[in-house]
Amino acid sequence: MNRRTFLKASSAAILATGAGRAWAQSGLRPLPLIPMTDLTQGINGRIMLALNPSTHDFGNGAASQTFGINNNYLGPVLRVKQGQTLPFSVINGIGDVTTLHWHGLHIPGEVDGGPHQEVEPAATWSPDVPIVQHASMNWFHSHTHGKTAQQTYNGLAGVLLVEDDASLAADLPKTYGVDDFTLVLQDKMFSGAGQMSYVLTGEVFEDGFQGDTLVVNGAIAPVGQSVPTGLVRLRILNACNARFLSLSMAEGPITVIASDGGFLASSVQTESILMSPGERYEVLVDMRAAESNSLMVGFDGDGEGGEEGALGFLSGLFGGQANTLAALTLTRTGDQGFTGSMPDQLANLGAPDPTQASVTRSFELQMDTGADLAALAFAWGNICGDGAMSINGQPMNMDRIDEEVRKGDTEIWRISVDDQLHPFHIHGCSFRILSQNGTTPPAYAQGWKDMVHVEEGWSEVLVKFEHDAPADAPYMYHCHILEHEDCGMMGQFTVA
Ligand code: C2O
Ligand code: CU
Ligand code: CU
């Protein structure tokens, strides 16, 4: 079966899927452009981020209860530059305690926005966040211990694009909303009346929350966007609570130029990218020859995560059984756009050298503690306040420091799991993946990362921490399935 026939076959499979509601397939909504605040030219006063309850129409006509950051739903795209210090004012209007973590930033623990930097209702948190790292796509989201999943799902998430001299001068598309788009991909559940819903059950604790409807920038997919003739850049965030997504193009391979922590050494062409919650990839779409092309998003169709889902999803992709949706269709207008060509050399990235490492640490993610997850879900409402999940046998404890790291040391972190596929994240750094599930990571995951997939065998990363994280403001490492994180699959470490 060639790729085209496969796509036709798979869209028939979507309609045939009986379980739950299939991806919304009717009509093509316009791609919402997330409001962008460009601070690369300079910053005036404090950068206000107002977190508030709101309502938002995802495109089905219903007003869903949401949280937003300066918006009805989600936050703005902040575009900043290496060398700046960002004077944030995070104003908590949600009526509950919250935090705002800068995922991907190499910043001191004190301003990291993890579970220790709680912002009380009606209070304002004013961290000055120094941007020392290279151009990269980062994001910010709630990290309130036990409530991260629910608050992030409701909309407390936004995108932070770091530029540097090289990225601003690079021969790449960079006109926001014209040939440079930020895509926030999420899966949602909607009630019969069309309201966004989030209900925890034992199963949801186990697999993490998995919605049956794909949402792009807050609009139910599929969405469409017209673009000029030329290259188009898509900066993509998987902001699902728990779902791995497979990205591909309807026509031709997908061209990847950057991962979590910045540009790859050179662009990588591949059939598909397997993207975990929390990961970011930048891709280029060549709209010089094609009239239109679509970003395809595939997921495991049975609504079950974990081993079954993830594997079923992969084999499904090749066996024609996965649910795959043309999430975003780009259509060419005929105007002349970005005239450059596919870049070759992007960043100066050598192979990681594990012989530099002086310390090796091991982490085993565990979820089989015999806890009655269904009872837990019932007892706690829509939050997980219990340590039903753990790392190295211990559920997250805010009062316990699990690891102490020496600043500037190069370390190898080896992560394994006792069950299913988990995405592991480390605060305060970018790392390089030495091995993923016991094997070499795909070429598109060989650059700077802060997320690694862990399923079988060991996943190993080479990491170095350059900033302080004291005992009262430690960094976190955790599974980025947010329900697992809330349930205790997280640990804390200091850097000094
Ligand atoms: Cu994106 Cu500790 O998180
Ligand atoms: Cu993070
Ligand atoms: Cu997990």
XYZ file of C-alpha atoms and ligand atoms in Angstrom:
501
model
C 0.000 0.000 0.000
C 1.527 3.362 -0.882
C 1.069 6.340 1.360
C -1.874 7.815 -0.554
C -3.946 4.660 -0.512
C -3.114 4.232 3.135
C -4.506 7.678 3.968
C -7.723 6.958 2.126
C -8.052 3.623 3.852
C -7.386 5.156 7.230
C -10.008 7.865 6.864
C -12.521 5.157 6.132
C -11.285 3.437 9.275
C -12.012 6.568 11.282
C -15.646 6.532 10.266
C -15.851 2.857 11.056
C -14.457 3.272 14.577
C -17.345 2.646 16.904
C -15.667 3.343 20.240
C -16.634 6.781 21.517
C -16.725 9.721 19.201
C -14.272 9.738 16.328
C -12.231 12.796 15.504
C -14.494 15.581 14.332
C -14.453 15.273 10.564
C -16.962 17.841 9.391
C -15.918 21.112 7.775
C -12.637 22.971 7.918
C -12.395 25.664 10.559
C -9.889 28.479 10.111
C -6.669 27.942 12.069
C -6.808 30.324 15.054
C -3.714 32.485 15.260
C -2.617 32.634 18.895
C -1.986 36.301 19.790
C 1.762 36.900 19.742
C 3.645 39.324 21.974
C 6.948 40.148 20.308
C 9.471 41.301 22.901
C 12.600 40.715 20.802
C 12.934 44.465 20.164
C 12.699 45.365 23.835
C 10.550 45.099 26.930
C 8.578 47.938 28.492
C 7.682 47.450 32.133
C 6.543 44.130 33.460
C 5.157 41.376 31.262
C 1.661 40.767 32.598
C 0.249 37.285 32.471
C -3.289 37.286 33.883
C -4.619 33.809 34.688
C -8.408 33.857 34.743
C -11.465 31.657 34.398
C -13.226 32.231 31.114
C -15.403 30.617 28.493
C -14.308 29.530 25.054
C -16.026 28.153 21.964
C -13.841 25.388 20.515
C -15.826 25.655 17.319
C -18.847 23.514 18.176
C -21.009 26.455 19.242
C -20.937 25.642 22.945
C -19.392 27.857 25.608
C -16.895 25.712 27.496
C -15.619 26.659 30.947
C -11.910 27.311 30.568
C -8.896 29.037 32.027
C -6.946 31.503 29.946
C -3.772 33.535 30.244
C -4.518 36.995 28.811
C -6.906 35.052 26.531
C -10.125 33.039 26.812
C -8.194 29.851 26.443
C -4.432 29.191 26.587
C -1.871 31.959 26.842
C -0.159 34.179 24.310
C 2.844 33.240 22.211
C 5.709 35.190 23.769
C 8.640 35.850 21.451
C 11.801 36.831 23.312
C 15.520 36.985 22.702
C 18.570 35.357 24.245
C 20.238 37.788 26.673
C 16.995 39.359 27.881
C 15.656 39.115 31.406
C 11.900 38.736 31.423
C 10.169 40.631 34.247
C 6.951 38.649 34.575
C 3.924 39.482 36.653
C 1.834 36.347 36.928
C -1.537 37.382 38.304
C -3.566 34.505 39.700
C -7.240 35.142 39.101
C -8.410 31.526 38.859
C -9.660 31.352 42.441
C -7.387 28.459 43.340
C -3.713 28.098 44.094
C -1.579 27.730 40.964
C 1.965 27.933 39.612
C 3.410 28.725 36.191
C 6.413 26.663 35.087
C 8.660 27.692 32.171
C 9.129 24.308 30.531
C 12.412 24.120 28.646
C 14.089 27.192 30.082
C 17.565 26.931 31.608
C 16.844 29.093 34.628
C 17.483 28.965 38.385
C 15.149 26.857 40.522
C 13.848 29.962 42.281
C 12.116 31.238 39.131
C 11.350 27.849 37.555
C 7.672 27.988 38.503
C 7.546 24.439 39.816
C 5.347 23.185 42.657
C 7.281 25.192 45.281
C 6.521 28.574 43.712
C 2.826 28.533 44.513
C 0.794 31.619 43.722
C -2.144 32.042 46.076
C -5.526 33.122 44.688
C -5.542 36.869 43.906
C -1.770 37.054 44.446
C 0.868 38.066 41.907
C 4.164 36.246 41.359
C 6.917 38.421 39.891
C 9.948 36.402 38.838
C 12.715 37.920 36.721
C 13.520 35.164 34.265
C 16.923 35.331 32.521
C 17.092 33.919 29.015
C 20.575 32.514 28.512
C 19.850 29.691 26.108
C 19.814 29.501 22.321
C 16.827 29.808 20.020
C 14.249 27.210 21.023
C 10.532 26.624 21.376
C 9.521 26.439 25.011
C 6.247 26.609 26.826
C 4.686 27.480 30.138
C 2.006 25.650 32.055
C 0.543 25.085 35.492
C 2.670 22.887 37.747
C 0.500 22.928 40.857
C 1.188 19.722 42.719
C -1.820 17.420 42.350
C -3.655 19.857 40.073
C -1.304 20.203 37.116
C -3.396 17.941 34.891
C -6.687 19.670 35.540
C -5.370 23.245 35.373
C -3.309 22.673 32.247
C -6.219 20.891 30.561
C -8.464 23.832 31.376
C -6.115 26.163 29.521
C -3.198 27.270 31.690
C -0.562 26.811 28.992
C 1.219 29.039 26.497
C 4.201 29.143 24.161
C 7.516 30.926 24.685
C 9.722 31.257 21.618
C 13.345 32.114 22.295
C 15.202 33.709 19.392
C 18.902 34.523 19.176
C 21.068 36.471 16.736
C 21.556 33.394 14.596
C 17.868 32.451 14.456
C 16.836 36.031 13.670
C 19.376 36.164 10.835
C 18.740 32.592 9.625
C 17.390 32.030 6.156
C 14.121 30.588 7.453
C 10.482 31.687 7.311
C 9.769 33.955 10.285
C 6.748 36.133 9.555
C 4.296 35.169 12.275
C 0.884 34.238 10.963
C 2.049 34.359 7.342
C 4.725 31.714 6.887
C 5.537 30.985 10.537
C 2.823 29.348 12.664
C 2.695 28.076 16.210
C 0.488 25.014 16.657
C -0.694 23.822 20.053
C -2.095 20.294 19.684
C -4.397 18.895 22.363
C -6.954 16.156 22.734
C -10.246 16.946 24.418
C -13.459 15.342 25.554
C -16.692 17.219 25.024
C -19.937 16.471 26.825
C -23.127 15.758 24.907
C -23.935 19.478 25.119
C -20.542 20.284 23.618
C -18.767 21.498 26.749
C -15.158 20.565 27.324
C -15.055 17.967 30.078
C -12.448 16.404 32.319
C -13.367 13.529 34.547
C -10.913 11.302 36.345
C -11.549 7.600 36.667
C -9.322 4.709 37.615
C -8.632 4.159 33.947
C -7.738 7.794 33.417
C -5.256 7.601 36.264
C -3.718 4.561 34.689
C -3.433 5.757 31.094
C -3.582 9.479 31.646
C -6.459 11.517 30.272
C -7.104 10.841 26.586
C -9.672 12.878 24.700
C -11.341 11.786 21.477
C -11.234 15.141 19.706
C -8.138 16.885 18.394
C -7.949 20.620 19.041
C -5.450 22.918 17.279
C -4.866 26.307 18.940
C -8.217 25.910 20.683
C -10.228 24.975 17.573
C -11.570 21.503 16.869
C -9.625 19.973 13.968
C -9.483 19.853 11.044
C -8.451 23.433 10.484
C -7.265 25.217 7.365
C -4.890 28.059 6.579
C -3.906 29.752 3.343
C -0.222 30.476 2.845
C 1.956 32.155 0.222
C 4.116 30.226 -2.239
C 7.337 29.212 -0.526
C 8.442 27.461 2.623
C 6.180 27.476 5.654
C 7.389 26.893 9.197
C 5.255 25.115 11.783
C 6.348 25.253 15.434
C 4.453 22.443 17.080
C 3.748 21.698 20.740
C 2.081 18.510 21.958
C 0.141 19.970 24.902
C -2.002 16.874 25.436
C -2.189 15.675 29.028
C -1.254 12.129 28.090
C -1.547 11.352 24.396
C 1.384 10.560 22.124
C 0.752 11.921 18.628
C 2.243 10.825 15.350
C 2.866 13.645 12.880
C 3.305 13.234 9.152
C 2.471 15.067 5.931
C -0.263 13.995 3.522
C 2.222 14.425 0.658
C 5.893 13.642 0.995
C 8.047 13.271 4.083
C 8.014 15.672 7.026
C 11.057 17.950 7.320
C 12.175 18.577 10.902
C 14.487 21.504 11.717
C 14.329 21.812 15.509
C 13.440 19.824 18.621
C 12.671 20.852 22.242
C 15.907 22.693 22.933
C 16.789 24.206 19.553
C 17.890 23.578 15.982
C 19.051 20.174 14.809
C 22.508 19.944 13.243
C 20.804 19.747 9.870
C 17.253 19.218 8.690
C 15.894 15.681 8.916
C 13.368 14.178 6.545
C 11.288 11.391 7.948
C 7.986 9.589 7.375
C 6.608 10.508 10.781
C 7.462 11.919 14.184
C 6.252 10.281 17.373
C 5.623 13.178 19.715
C 4.970 12.775 23.441
C 3.096 15.232 25.634
C 5.441 18.138 26.389
C 7.582 17.750 23.267
C 8.132 20.421 20.627
C 9.248 20.062 17.028
C 9.645 22.630 14.282
C 8.973 21.507 10.742
C 9.145 23.096 7.293
C 6.518 22.521 4.643
C 7.450 23.185 1.029
C 4.556 25.103 -0.536
C 6.412 25.966 -3.739
C 5.147 23.099 -5.852
C 2.126 21.801 -3.969
C -1.283 23.473 -4.189
C -2.036 22.142 -0.756
C -0.632 19.799 1.832
C -1.841 18.648 5.208
C -0.284 17.979 8.564
C -1.592 14.552 9.517
C -1.992 13.643 13.169
C -2.357 10.021 14.154
C -3.184 8.566 17.520
C -4.111 5.224 18.985
C -7.722 4.782 18.053
C -9.040 2.655 20.865
C -8.896 5.398 23.466
C -6.411 3.409 25.491
C -2.983 4.700 26.198
C 0.005 2.848 27.318
C 1.664 -0.127 25.807
C -1.313 -1.313 23.806
C -2.202 2.110 22.566
C 1.269 3.252 21.721
C 2.220 0.054 19.979
C -1.152 -0.353 18.339
C -0.739 3.151 17.174
C 2.627 2.484 15.599
C 1.675 -0.788 13.994
C -1.592 0.852 13.035
C 0.247 3.498 11.119
C 1.827 0.860 8.989
C -1.067 -1.550 9.038
C -3.666 1.061 8.164
C -5.544 0.829 11.448
C -4.629 4.034 13.187
C -6.939 6.992 13.359
C -5.216 9.623 11.303
C -6.604 13.063 10.714
C -5.633 15.875 8.358
C -5.319 18.233 11.325
C -4.194 21.299 9.386
C -4.550 21.801 5.661
C -2.358 24.464 4.069
C -3.591 25.930 0.795
C -1.455 28.080 -1.475
C -2.749 31.540 -2.371
C -0.333 32.307 -5.213
C 1.332 35.259 -3.447
C 5.089 35.047 -3.275
C 6.242 34.101 0.214
C 9.561 33.059 1.714
C 11.932 32.553 -1.191
C 14.721 30.574 0.503
C 15.185 26.848 0.092
C 15.358 23.930 2.504
C 18.308 24.643 4.797
C 21.185 22.239 5.088
C 23.356 23.236 8.028
C 21.332 24.530 11.003
C 23.331 24.323 14.208
C 26.778 23.319 15.315
C 25.924 20.060 17.044
C 28.432 17.284 17.475
C 27.603 13.826 18.724
C 27.166 13.668 22.511
C 30.197 12.229 24.313
C 29.212 9.991 27.240
C 32.822 9.630 28.385
C 32.579 13.174 29.800
C 30.033 12.014 32.373
C 31.232 11.693 35.963
C 27.976 10.552 37.564
C 25.305 8.068 36.529
C 21.866 8.050 38.137
C 19.068 5.554 37.618
C 15.357 6.161 37.773
C 12.599 3.609 37.558
C 9.084 4.882 36.938
C 6.526 2.723 38.684
C 2.767 2.666 38.677
C 1.904 -0.750 39.955
C 1.703 -0.029 43.649
C -1.494 -1.964 44.135
C -3.472 1.207 44.748
C -7.148 1.153 43.886
C -7.095 3.873 41.251
C -10.846 3.880 40.779
C -11.371 4.521 44.489
C -8.725 7.222 44.350
C -10.430 8.941 41.467
C -13.671 8.891 43.377
C -12.166 10.085 46.643
C -10.262 13.026 45.318
C -12.560 14.457 42.694
C -10.678 15.622 39.664
C -7.270 15.808 41.260
C -4.798 13.230 42.369
C -3.698 13.927 45.893
C -2.280 10.522 46.535
C 1.023 8.899 45.763
C -0.244 5.964 43.778
C 2.695 6.286 41.411
C 6.360 6.608 42.119
C 9.956 6.827 40.976
C 12.505 4.484 42.539
C 9.805 3.271 44.892
C 8.904 6.670 46.297
C 5.971 8.838 45.350
C 6.676 12.566 45.022
C 7.081 14.281 48.370
C 7.428 18.062 48.435
C 9.513 17.778 51.630
C 12.018 15.242 50.335
C 14.994 15.982 48.072
C 15.695 12.885 46.008
C 18.920 13.793 44.244
C 21.717 16.312 44.727
C 23.560 17.382 41.587
C 26.809 19.310 41.393
C 26.585 22.348 39.158
C 28.557 21.963 35.949
C 28.947 18.174 36.202
C 28.045 16.113 33.172
C 25.816 13.210 34.137
C 24.083 10.247 32.576
C 20.508 9.699 33.672
C 19.160 6.224 32.944
C 15.415 5.848 33.038
C 13.355 2.678 32.893
C 9.728 1.774 33.457
C 7.864 -1.194 34.833
C 4.932 -0.775 32.493
C 3.757 1.086 29.351
C 5.238 4.100 27.560
C 6.047 7.206 29.589
C 7.553 10.574 28.537
C 10.270 11.649 31.007
C 11.121 15.319 31.519
C 13.882 17.102 33.447
C 13.729 20.734 34.555
C 16.458 23.328 34.203
C 18.306 21.902 31.217
C 18.425 20.595 27.702
C 19.960 17.174 27.256
C 21.044 14.842 24.494
C 19.544 11.379 24.178
C 22.167 8.609 24.215
C 19.627 5.850 23.822
C 15.871 5.631 23.787
C 14.236 2.345 24.764
C 17.623 0.701 24.497
C 18.334 1.908 20.981
C 19.568 4.951 19.075
C 16.873 7.647 18.967
C 15.459 8.611 15.567
C 17.501 11.296 13.782
C 14.928 13.975 14.595
C 15.408 13.294 18.343
C 19.213 13.498 18.290
C 19.415 17.244 18.955
C 18.669 19.226 22.129
C 15.798 17.723 24.126
C 14.198 17.957 27.537
C 11.867 14.996 26.992
C 12.696 11.350 26.332
C 10.414 8.372 25.692
C 10.776 5.423 28.041
C 9.230 2.079 27.344
C 11.496 -0.926 27.047
C 15.055 -1.266 28.218
C 16.814 1.882 29.295
C 16.561 5.371 27.977
C 19.722 7.324 28.693
C 20.350 11.037 28.474
C 23.523 13.084 28.803
C 22.790 16.144 30.903
C 24.511 19.080 32.570
C 23.012 21.662 34.919
C 24.354 25.204 34.864
C 22.054 26.954 37.346
C 21.337 26.724 41.054
C 18.346 24.970 42.478
C 18.407 25.120 46.292
C 16.452 22.842 48.613
C 13.587 25.326 48.958
C 13.348 25.708 45.153
C 14.429 22.377 43.703
C 14.005 21.227 40.116
C 11.619 18.426 39.183
C 12.001 15.349 37.047
C 8.849 13.505 36.158
C 6.623 11.673 33.766
C 4.896 14.240 31.549
C 1.652 12.284 31.485
C 0.149 14.898 33.751
C -2.088 12.500 35.666
C 0.954 10.334 36.455
C 2.900 13.384 37.579
C 0.044 14.499 39.847
C -0.234 10.989 41.235
C 3.389 10.944 42.367
C 5.548 9.951 39.380
C 7.886 12.861 40.084
C 11.012 13.594 42.094
C 13.016 16.625 43.179
C 16.684 17.506 42.913
C 18.957 20.319 43.947
C 21.830 21.824 41.963
C 24.641 23.601 43.765
Cu 6.249 20.632 31.377
Cu 7.699 19.781 35.019
O 6.928 20.207 33.201
Cu 9.678 21.544 32.727
Cu 3.783 8.111 33.068
